[in-house]
Coordinates of C-alpha atoms and ligand atoms in Angstrom, one line a residue:
M1 CA 118.2 87.5 83.3
S2 CA 121.5 86.2 84.3
K3 CA 122.7 82.8 83.3
A4 CA 122.1 79.8 85.6
L5 CA 125.7 78.6 85.3
D6 CA 128.6 80.5 86.8
I7 CA 129.6 83.6 85.0
T8 CA 133.1 84.7 84.4
I9 CA 134.4 88.2 83.7
R10 CA 134.8 87.2 80.0
D11 CA 131.0 86.6 79.8
V12 CA 130.4 90.0 81.4
L13 CA 132.7 91.7 78.9
Y14 CA 131.2 89.9 75.9
E15 CA 127.6 90.8 77.0
A16 CA 128.5 94.4 77.8
R17 CA 130.1 94.9 74.3
R18 CA 127.2 93.2 72.6
N19 CA 124.7 95.6 74.0
N20 CA 126.7 98.8 74.2
K21 CA 129.4 99.7 71.7
N22 CA 131.1 102.2 73.9
I23 CA 132.3 99.8 76.6
D24 CA 135.8 100.2 78.0
K25 CA 136.8 96.6 78.5
N26 CA 140.1 97.4 80.3
K27 CA 138.4 99.5 82.9
I28 CA 135.8 96.8 83.6
F29 CA 138.5 94.2 83.9
K30 CA 140.4 96.4 86.4
A31 CA 137.3 96.7 88.5
Y32 CA 137.0 92.9 88.5
T33 CA 140.6 92.3 89.7
F34 CA 140.2 95.0 92.4
A35 CA 136.9 93.4 93.7
A36 CA 138.2 89.8 93.4
E37 CA 141.2 90.7 95.5
K38 CA 139.1 92.5 98.1
H39 CA 136.6 89.7 98.4
K40 CA 139.1 86.8 98.0
N41 CA 138.6 85.3 101.5
Q42 CA 134.8 85.7 101.6
K43 CA 132.2 83.1 100.7
R44 CA 128.5 83.5 100.0
K45 CA 125.9 81.5 102.0
S46 CA 125.8 79.2 99.0
G47 CA 129.4 78.3 99.6
E48 CA 130.6 79.9 96.4
S49 CA 133.4 82.5 96.4
Y50 CA 131.9 85.9 97.0
I51 CA 133.0 87.5 93.7
I52 CA 130.3 85.3 91.9
H53 CA 127.7 87.7 93.2
P54 CA 129.2 91.0 91.8
L55 CA 129.9 89.2 88.6
H56 CA 126.2 88.2 88.2
V57 CA 125.1 91.7 89.0
A58 CA 127.5 93.1 86.4
Y59 CA 126.3 90.6 83.9
I60 CA 122.6 91.6 84.4
L61 CA 123.5 95.2 83.9
A62 CA 125.6 94.3 80.8
S63 CA 122.6 92.5 79.4
W64 CA 120.5 95.7 79.8
G65 CA 123.2 97.7 77.9
L66 CA 124.4 99.8 80.8
D67 CA 127.6 101.8 80.5
T68 CA 131.2 101.2 81.7
Q69 CA 130.8 103.2 84.9
T70 CA 127.8 101.2 86.0
I71 CA 129.3 97.9 85.2
C72 CA 132.5 98.8 87.1
A73 CA 130.3 99.9 90.1
A74 CA 128.4 96.6 89.9
L75 CA 131.6 94.7 90.3
L76 CA 132.7 96.9 93.2
H77 CA 129.2 97.4 94.8
D78 CA 129.9 95.4 97.9
V79 CA 133.5 96.3 98.6
V80 CA 132.9 99.3 100.8
E81 CA 130.2 97.6 102.8
D82 CA 131.9 94.2 103.2
T83 CA 135.7 94.7 102.9
N84 CA 138.2 97.2 104.1
A85 CA 138.0 99.3 100.9
T86 CA 136.9 102.9 101.2
Y87 CA 135.2 105.4 99.0
E88 CA 138.5 107.1 98.5
D89 CA 140.2 103.9 97.4
I90 CA 137.6 103.5 94.6
E91 CA 137.9 107.2 93.6
K92 CA 141.7 106.9 93.5
N93 CA 141.7 103.7 91.5
F94 CA 138.7 104.5 89.2
D95 CA 137.0 107.8 89.3
E96 CA 134.4 109.9 91.2
E97 CA 131.5 108.7 89.1
V98 CA 132.2 105.0 89.9
A99 CA 132.8 105.8 93.5
S100 CA 129.6 107.7 94.0
L101 CA 127.6 104.9 92.3
V102 CA 129.0 102.4 94.8
E103 CA 128.4 104.8 97.6
G104 CA 124.8 105.2 96.5
V105 CA 124.1 101.4 97.1
T106 CA 126.2 101.1 100.2
K107 CA 124.1 100.8 103.4
L108 CA 124.6 103.0 106.4
S109 CA 126.6 101.2 109.1
N110 CA 125.3 103.2 112.1
L111 CA 123.1 101.5 114.7
F112 CA 119.5 102.7 114.7
K113 CA 116.9 102.6 117.5
T114 CA 114.2 100.9 115.5
V115 CA 113.8 98.7 112.4
E116 CA 111.7 101.5 110.9
E117 CA 114.3 104.1 111.5
K118 CA 117.0 102.0 109.9
K119 CA 114.9 101.2 106.9
T120 CA 113.9 104.9 106.5
K121 CA 117.5 106.1 106.8
N122 CA 118.7 103.6 104.2
Y123 CA 115.9 104.1 101.8
K124 CA 116.3 107.9 102.0
K125 CA 120.0 107.6 101.4
M126 CA 119.4 105.4 98.3
F127 CA 116.7 107.6 96.9
I128 CA 118.7 110.8 97.4
A129 CA 121.6 109.2 95.5
M130 CA 119.1 108.1 92.8
E131 CA 117.9 111.6 92.5
K132 CA 121.4 112.6 91.5
D133 CA 122.0 109.6 89.3
I134 CA 119.3 107.3 88.2
R135 CA 121.9 104.5 87.5
V136 CA 122.1 104.0 91.3
I137 CA 118.6 102.5 91.5
I138 CA 119.2 100.4 88.3
L139 CA 122.3 99.0 89.9
K140 CA 120.4 98.3 93.1
L141 CA 117.6 96.5 91.1
A142 CA 120.2 94.2 89.4
D143 CA 121.7 93.5 92.9
R144 CA 118.3 92.6 94.2
L145 CA 117.5 90.4 91.2
H146 CA 120.5 88.2 91.9
N147 CA 119.7 88.1 95.6
V148 CA 116.2 87.0 94.9
M149 CA 117.4 84.3 92.5
T150 CA 119.7 82.9 95.3
L151 CA 117.3 83.1 98.2
K152 CA 117.3 79.4 98.7
Y153 CA 120.6 79.5 100.6
L154 CA 119.4 81.9 103.2
R155 CA 117.8 81.4 106.6
R156 CA 114.0 81.4 106.6
D157 CA 113.6 84.7 108.4
R158 CA 116.0 86.4 105.9
Q159 CA 114.2 84.9 103.0
I160 CA 110.9 86.3 104.2
A161 CA 112.4 89.8 104.9
I162 CA 114.1 90.1 101.5
A163 CA 111.1 88.7 99.7
K164 CA 108.7 91.1 101.4
E165 CA 110.9 94.1 100.7
T166 CA 111.2 93.0 97.1
L167 CA 107.4 92.9 96.6
E168 CA 106.8 96.1 98.5
L169 CA 109.6 98.2 97.2
Y170 CA 111.8 97.0 94.4
A171 CA 109.2 95.4 92.1
P172 CA 107.1 98.5 92.2
I173 CA 110.1 100.7 91.5
A174 CA 110.9 98.4 88.5
N175 CA 107.4 99.0 87.4
K176 CA 107.6 102.8 87.7
L177 CA 110.8 102.6 85.6
G178 CA 108.9 100.6 83.0
M179 CA 111.1 97.6 83.5
N180 CA 108.4 95.0 83.1
D181 CA 110.5 91.9 82.5
L182 CA 112.5 92.7 85.6
K183 CA 109.3 93.4 87.6
K184 CA 107.9 90.0 86.8
D185 CA 111.2 88.2 87.7
L186 CA 111.4 90.0 91.0
E187 CA 107.8 89.3 91.8
D188 CA 107.9 85.6 91.0
G189 CA 111.3 85.1 92.7
A190 CA 110.0 86.7 95.9
F191 CA 106.5 85.2 95.7
K192 CA 108.0 81.7 95.8
Y193 CA 109.6 82.3 99.3
L194 CA 107.0 84.6 100.8
Y195 CA 103.9 82.4 100.0
P196 CA 105.4 79.0 99.1
R197 CA 102.1 77.2 99.3
D198 CA 100.2 79.6 97.0
Y199 CA 103.1 79.6 94.7
R200 CA 103.1 75.8 94.3
I201 CA 99.4 75.7 93.8
I202 CA 99.2 78.4 91.2
N203 CA 102.3 77.0 89.4
E204 CA 100.6 73.6 89.2
E205 CA 97.3 75.0 88.1
L206 CA 98.9 77.2 85.4
K207 CA 100.8 74.2 84.0
E208 CA 97.6 72.3 83.9
K209 CA 95.8 75.1 82.1
I210 CA 98.7 75.5 79.6
K211 CA 98.5 71.8 78.8
E212 CA 94.8 72.0 78.3
N213 CA 94.8 75.1 76.1
K214 CA 98.1 74.9 74.3
N215 CA 96.7 73.7 71.0
K216 CA 93.8 76.1 70.9
I217 CA 96.0 79.1 71.6
E218 CA 98.6 77.9 69.0
E219 CA 95.8 77.5 66.4
T220 CA 94.5 81.0 67.2
K221 CA 98.0 82.4 66.9
K222 CA 98.5 80.8 63.5
E223 CA 95.1 82.1 62.4
I224 CA 96.1 85.6 63.3
E225 CA 99.5 85.3 61.5
I226 CA 97.9 84.0 58.3
E227 CA 95.3 86.8 58.3
L228 CA 97.8 89.5 58.9
R229 CA 100.1 88.1 56.2
R230 CA 97.2 88.0 53.8
Q231 CA 96.4 91.6 54.5
R232 CA 100.1 92.5 54.2
V233 CA 100.7 93.8 57.7
W234 CA 104.2 93.1 58.9
S235 CA 104.1 91.6 62.4
I236 CA 105.6 89.2 65.0
V237 CA 103.0 87.2 66.9
K238 CA 103.9 85.7 70.3
I239 CA 102.1 83.8 73.0
E240 CA 102.7 84.9 76.6
T241 CA 101.2 83.8 80.0
K242 CA 100.6 85.9 83.0
N243 CA 103.3 85.7 85.6
L244 CA 102.5 83.7 88.8
Y245 CA 102.5 86.6 91.2
G246 CA 100.2 88.5 88.7
I247 CA 97.7 85.6 88.9
F248 CA 97.9 85.5 92.7
N249 CA 97.4 89.2 93.0
K250 CA 94.4 89.3 90.6
A251 CA 92.9 86.3 92.4
I252 CA 93.0 88.2 95.7
E253 CA 92.0 91.5 94.3
K254 CA 88.9 90.1 92.5
N255 CA 88.2 87.4 95.0
I256 CA 88.7 84.7 92.4
K257 CA 88.6 81.1 93.6
N258 CA 89.3 79.4 90.3
I259 CA 92.1 80.1 87.8
E260 CA 89.5 79.6 85.0
E261 CA 88.0 83.0 85.9
I262 CA 91.2 84.9 85.1
K263 CA 90.5 86.2 81.6
D264 CA 94.0 87.3 80.7
L265 CA 95.9 84.2 81.6
F266 CA 97.0 83.8 78.0
S267 CA 97.9 86.7 75.8
I268 CA 98.8 86.9 72.2
K269 CA 101.1 89.8 71.6
I270 CA 101.2 91.3 68.1
V271 CA 104.2 93.5 67.4
T272 CA 104.0 95.7 64.4
R273 CA 106.1 98.3 62.7
S274 CA 104.1 101.5 63.2
K275 CA 101.3 103.0 65.2
S276 CA 98.9 103.0 62.3
D277 CA 99.6 99.4 61.8
C278 CA 98.6 98.7 65.4
Y279 CA 95.1 100.1 64.6
R280 CA 95.0 98.1 61.3
V281 CA 95.7 95.0 63.3
L282 CA 93.0 95.9 65.7
G283 CA 90.5 96.2 62.9
I284 CA 91.5 92.9 61.4
I285 CA 91.4 90.8 64.6
N286 CA 88.1 92.4 65.8
T287 CA 86.6 91.2 62.5
I288 CA 87.6 87.6 63.3
Y289 CA 86.9 87.3 67.0
S290 CA 84.3 88.6 69.5
L291 CA 85.3 91.1 72.0
I292 CA 84.5 90.8 75.7
P293 CA 82.6 94.0 76.5
G294 CA 84.5 96.5 78.6
S295 CA 87.9 94.9 78.1
F296 CA 89.2 97.3 75.4
K297 CA 92.0 99.5 76.6
D298 CA 93.9 101.9 74.4
Y299 CA 97.2 102.6 76.1
I300 CA 98.6 103.9 72.8
A301 CA 96.3 106.9 72.8
I302 CA 96.7 107.3 76.6
P303 CA 100.1 105.8 77.7
K304 CA 100.4 104.6 81.2
N305 CA 102.4 106.7 83.6
N306 CA 105.5 104.4 83.1
M307 CA 105.4 105.0 79.3
Y308 CA 103.8 101.6 78.7
Q309 CA 102.0 101.6 75.4
A310 CA 99.8 98.9 73.8
I311 CA 96.2 98.2 72.9
H312 CA 94.7 95.6 75.1
E313 CA 91.5 93.7 74.7
I314 CA 90.1 90.3 75.6
L315 CA 88.7 88.1 72.8
I316 CA 87.1 84.7 72.3
G317 CA 88.9 82.5 69.8
K318 CA 87.1 80.3 67.4
S319 CA 87.6 77.2 69.6
G320 CA 86.1 79.1 72.5
V321 CA 89.4 79.9 74.2
M322 CA 89.6 83.3 75.9
F323 CA 92.7 85.3 75.4
E324 CA 94.0 88.8 75.7
T325 CA 95.6 90.6 72.7
R326 CA 98.3 93.2 73.2
I327 CA 99.1 95.2 70.1
C328 CA 102.1 97.4 70.0
T329 CA 105.0 98.6 67.8
Y330 CA 108.5 97.0 68.3
I331 CA 109.7 100.2 70.0
M332 CA 106.8 100.2 72.4
N333 CA 107.5 96.5 73.0
N334 CA 111.1 97.3 73.9
V335 CA 110.2 100.1 76.2
A336 CA 107.5 97.9 77.8
R337 CA 110.1 95.2 78.5
Y338 CA 113.2 97.2 79.5
G339 CA 111.8 100.5 80.4
I340 CA 114.3 103.2 81.2
T341 CA 117.2 100.8 80.3
S342 CA 116.0 100.5 76.7
Y343 CA 117.4 104.0 76.3
F344 CA 120.9 102.9 77.4
S345 CA 121.1 100.0 75.0
Y346 CA 119.4 101.5 71.9
V347 CA 120.1 105.2 71.8
M348 CA 123.0 105.5 74.2
N349 CA 124.8 108.0 72.0
N350 CA 122.0 110.5 71.8
L351 CA 120.1 109.5 74.9
N352 CA 116.6 110.6 74.5
K353 CA 116.8 113.2 77.3
K354 CA 113.1 114.0 77.4
R355 CA 111.9 110.5 77.8
N356 CA 114.6 109.8 80.3
L357 CA 113.3 112.7 82.3
D358 CA 109.7 111.4 82.0
F359 CA 110.8 108.2 83.8
K360 CA 112.3 110.3 86.6
E361 CA 109.1 112.3 86.7
N362 CA 107.4 109.0 87.5
L363 CA 109.4 108.7 90.6
S364 CA 108.3 112.1 91.9
G365 CA 106.1 110.4 94.5
I366 CA 109.2 108.9 96.0
R367 CA 110.9 112.3 95.9
D368 CA 108.1 113.9 97.8
S369 CA 108.0 111.2 100.4
L370 CA 111.6 111.8 101.2
E371 CA 110.7 115.0 103.0
L372 CA 108.4 113.3 105.5
E373 CA 110.4 113.0 108.7
N374 CA 108.4 110.6 110.8
P375 CA 109.7 107.1 109.8
K376 CA 106.3 105.4 110.0
E377 CA 104.6 108.1 107.9
F378 CA 107.5 108.0 105.4
L379 CA 107.3 104.2 104.9
E380 CA 103.5 104.2 104.7
T381 CA 103.3 107.0 102.2
L382 CA 106.1 105.4 100.1
K383 CA 104.3 102.1 100.0
Q384 CA 101.1 103.9 99.0
E385 CA 103.0 105.8 96.2
L386 CA 104.6 102.6 95.0
L387 CA 101.9 100.0 95.3
G388 CA 98.6 101.8 95.1
D389 CA 96.5 101.7 92.0
E390 CA 96.3 104.7 89.9
I391 CA 93.4 106.8 88.6
Y392 CA 93.3 109.1 85.7
V393 CA 91.5 112.4 86.1
F394 CA 91.2 115.5 83.9
T395 CA 91.7 119.2 84.3
P396 CA 88.9 121.4 82.8
K397 CA 91.2 121.9 79.8
G398 CA 91.4 118.1 79.2
D399 CA 94.9 117.5 80.5
I400 CA 95.3 114.1 82.2
K401 CA 96.7 113.8 85.7
V402 CA 97.6 110.4 87.2
L403 CA 96.9 110.1 91.0
P404 CA 97.0 107.3 93.5
K405 CA 93.6 105.6 94.0
D406 CA 91.3 107.3 96.6
S407 CA 93.0 110.7 96.0
N408 CA 90.8 113.8 96.4
A409 CA 90.7 117.3 95.0
I410 CA 93.3 118.5 97.5
D411 CA 95.8 115.9 96.1
F412 CA 94.8 117.0 92.6
A413 CA 95.4 120.6 93.3
Y414 CA 98.8 120.0 94.8
I415 CA 99.8 117.8 91.8
I416 CA 99.1 120.7 89.5
H417 CA 100.8 123.3 91.6
G418 CA 101.7 123.8 95.3
K419 CA 100.0 127.2 95.4
L420 CA 96.8 125.8 94.0
G421 CA 96.7 123.4 96.9
N422 CA 97.5 126.0 99.5
H423 CA 94.7 128.2 98.4
I424 CA 92.0 125.7 97.6
K425 CA 88.6 126.8 98.7
S426 CA 86.2 124.4 97.0
C427 CA 86.0 122.2 93.9
K428 CA 83.8 121.1 91.1
I429 CA 83.8 117.5 90.1
N430 CA 82.2 116.9 86.7
N431 CA 80.8 120.4 86.9
K432 CA 79.1 119.9 90.2
E433 CA 80.2 121.5 93.5
M434 CA 81.5 118.8 95.8
P435 CA 83.3 118.7 99.1
I436 CA 87.1 118.8 98.5
I437 CA 87.7 115.6 100.4
T438 CA 85.5 113.6 97.9
K439 CA 87.4 110.6 96.6
L440 CA 88.0 111.0 92.9
K441 CA 87.2 108.4 90.3
N442 CA 88.7 107.5 86.9
G443 CA 87.6 110.0 84.3
D444 CA 86.5 112.7 86.7
I445 CA 86.9 116.3 85.5
V446 CA 88.1 118.3 88.4
E447 CA 88.1 122.1 88.7
I448 CA 89.8 123.7 91.7
I449 CA 88.4 127.0 93.0
T450 CA 90.8 129.0 95.0
D451 CA 90.8 132.0 97.4
K452 CA 94.0 133.8 96.5
E453 CA 93.9 135.9 99.7
K454 CA 93.8 133.0 102.1
I455 CA 95.7 129.9 103.1
N456 CA 93.1 127.6 104.5
I457 CA 95.0 124.4 105.4
Q458 CA 93.6 122.1 108.0
E459 CA 95.5 119.5 110.0
E460 CA 92.7 116.9 109.4
W461 CA 93.6 117.0 105.7
L462 CA 96.7 114.9 106.4
E463 CA 94.4 112.0 107.1
E464 CA 92.5 112.6 103.9
V465 CA 95.2 113.1 101.2
K466 CA 96.9 110.2 99.5
T467 CA 99.8 111.8 97.6
A468 CA 103.2 112.4 99.2
K469 CA 103.2 115.8 97.5
A470 CA 100.1 117.0 99.3
K471 CA 101.3 115.6 102.6
K472 CA 104.7 117.3 102.2
E473 CA 103.2 120.7 101.4
I474 CA 100.5 120.6 104.1
L475 CA 103.1 119.7 106.7
K476 CA 105.3 122.6 105.5
I477 CA 102.5 125.1 106.1
L478 CA 101.4 123.6 109.4
K479 CA 105.0 123.8 110.6
K480 CA 105.3 127.4 109.5
N481 CA 102.1 128.3 111.4
K482 CA 103.4 126.6 114.5
Q483 CA 106.6 128.6 114.3
Y484 CA 104.8 131.8 113.7
P485 CA 101.5 131.5 115.5
K486 CA 98.9 134.0 114.5
Q487 CA 97.9 136.7 117.0
E488 CA 95.2 139.3 117.0
K489 CA 96.3 142.9 117.5
E490 CA 94.3 146.1 117.6
I491 CA 95.6 149.2 115.9
E492 CA 94.1 152.6 116.7
I493 CA 94.5 155.4 114.1
I494 CA 93.6 159.0 114.5
A495 CA 93.3 161.1 111.3
N496 CA 91.6 164.1 109.8
D497 CA 88.5 162.6 108.1
R498 CA 88.3 162.6 104.4
E499 CA 87.1 160.5 101.5
N500 CA 88.9 157.3 100.7
L501 CA 90.9 157.4 104.0
A502 CA 89.7 154.0 105.1
L503 CA 90.4 152.5 101.7
E504 CA 94.0 153.7 101.7
I505 CA 94.6 152.3 105.2
T506 CA 93.2 148.9 104.4
N507 CA 95.3 148.8 101.3
V508 CA 98.4 148.9 103.4
F509 CA 97.4 145.7 105.2
K510 CA 96.4 144.1 101.9
E511 CA 99.8 144.8 100.3
N512 CA 101.5 143.3 103.4
K513 CA 99.2 140.2 103.1
I514 CA 97.7 140.8 106.5
N515 CA 94.1 139.8 107.2
I516 CA 91.8 142.4 108.7
E517 CA 89.4 140.8 111.2
S518 CA 87.3 143.9 111.9
L519 CA 87.2 147.6 111.3
E520 CA 85.4 150.2 113.4
A521 CA 85.3 153.9 112.7
S522 CA 83.9 156.8 114.6
V523 CA 83.9 160.5 113.6
N524 CA 84.0 163.3 116.1
G525 CA 83.8 166.6 114.3
K526 CA 86.7 166.6 111.8
K527 CA 88.7 163.9 113.6
A528 CA 88.2 160.2 112.7
K529 CA 89.2 157.4 115.0
I530 CA 89.6 154.0 113.4
K531 CA 90.1 150.8 115.2
I532 CA 91.3 147.8 113.2
V533 CA 91.8 144.3 114.5
I534 CA 94.4 142.4 112.4
E535 CA 95.8 138.9 112.4
I536 CA 99.6 139.0 112.4
K537 CA 102.4 136.5 112.5
A538 CA 105.6 136.9 114.4
K539 CA 107.5 137.4 111.1
D540 CA 105.4 140.4 110.1
N541 CA 107.2 143.6 110.6
I542 CA 104.6 145.6 112.4
K543 CA 106.8 148.7 112.8
N544 CA 107.1 149.1 109.1
I545 CA 103.4 148.8 108.6
L546 CA 102.7 151.5 111.2
N547 CA 105.2 153.7 109.5
E548 CA 103.4 153.1 106.2
I549 CA 100.1 154.1 107.8
L550 CA 101.6 157.3 109.3
E551 CA 102.8 158.3 105.8
I552 CA 99.3 158.4 104.5
K553 CA 98.0 161.9 104.1
D554 CA 95.9 163.2 107.0
V555 CA 96.9 160.5 109.4
I556 CA 97.8 162.1 112.7
G557 CA 98.8 159.1 114.8
A558 CA 98.7 155.4 115.0
K559 CA 99.4 153.0 117.8
I560 CA 99.3 149.3 118.4
D561 CA 98.9 147.5 121.7
L562 CA 101.9 145.2 121.7
Ligands
MN601 MN1 125.1 92.9 96.6

């Protein structure tokens, strides 16, 4: 989080070096002077000089431990969009890496016909840049955080638009990247302006609740600390409250009228040294407190898609106060708070490549939506991918797959492999044959049954599937079929009859992946006449196929009605 007071370049440099030892202070300073010169006559809506904004963004990134290039790009991030500076200027004065980071967050200046088209084009541009370099989206998130924190200076319609986009797009992306602290800051900052009344009410009620329960929770915390110390488990115990937007969301989702009903309003976080200590802590606290049935969740054994790991459960303290415990190691805690950026600040030198990739994998839904051309469809699918709840389902071998809520076996098949989806014929859910459009539930075991010979995609599936991946692949096949519509053709073959002749002929079609609709044979003395109706697409090379048939022994002639 950036400081409330004005930030100077010295603060940025200090914070950058504190969190990342490889910082090049001179280069960052140079970026600052370049940007300050370019923005010198500009003011923000708050009346402050414009450079305050890039300085804040740079400071946020410095606090996350980002590298020299990203901090330079943060200082320069608005010069291409808002001043006369060009991509080439940045490349010349800095380098290609900094220039392409800036380019990645610069909006397209063209005029678009509709709001949707404009949004779609800009999102796609940003996500494509992110694909190449994940730092683009981290920079954009820092930019958005500062914009949300300074919303009060904007016109009401701008406030609403930015707040809405933050809740629909940027907070969910922060979540996908595991950046929980950021996600909460973005959510609460936007919530305040999008639903000011609800924000005020919840804020008041929460303050009231905290006042009411402070002592009980503090006592419980102390109790836990004493017991863990007695049993010689190293730990740090902290009290946390649910963020305001989180409360609002849960109230809507579960149709809750009273804040009392929210069971995880308070949580006591217990941070330990090792995984086995987490389970020791679990055993210890479950001996002291009663567990609310059904509340136990072990995200250490099965991490969330965004790498989040902890054990959650809701307990009742001795004084009757309900609280959630979250048990995790300090590494898990770090990943839970800072997500992908925890790798920049802690293991920058030998960046854990695999884990870094895992976060990118988590954005694959965005990647797949990029290929949807219709703006409405793109925005809707993107929203679904980002905001929808997730379900966990299993392959027959016990591998876990995470899918958006309401996904079906078609989605599941495509998530495993494109080919599996294309050839899906039927499915078994929990060992029982079910329609492939059945909505899957948490814990279902799904087996896909395919027909390798046939692609059996139906246009109606587009309405049924939830994942961008399935939509993308189905559209691809439908498009291909439109380009190459199928046609029925009849082939007539004359041959000297013998054993296995029909089999050899049908094999030619099979090898060329052509469906035979019907086969009719009549024998007149020694001569056989075979009529075959096939299904061909324009791309099939029918001449070659006829030649292959003519090469079969005993075939006298073959013709096709073209
Ligand atoms: Mn900006």
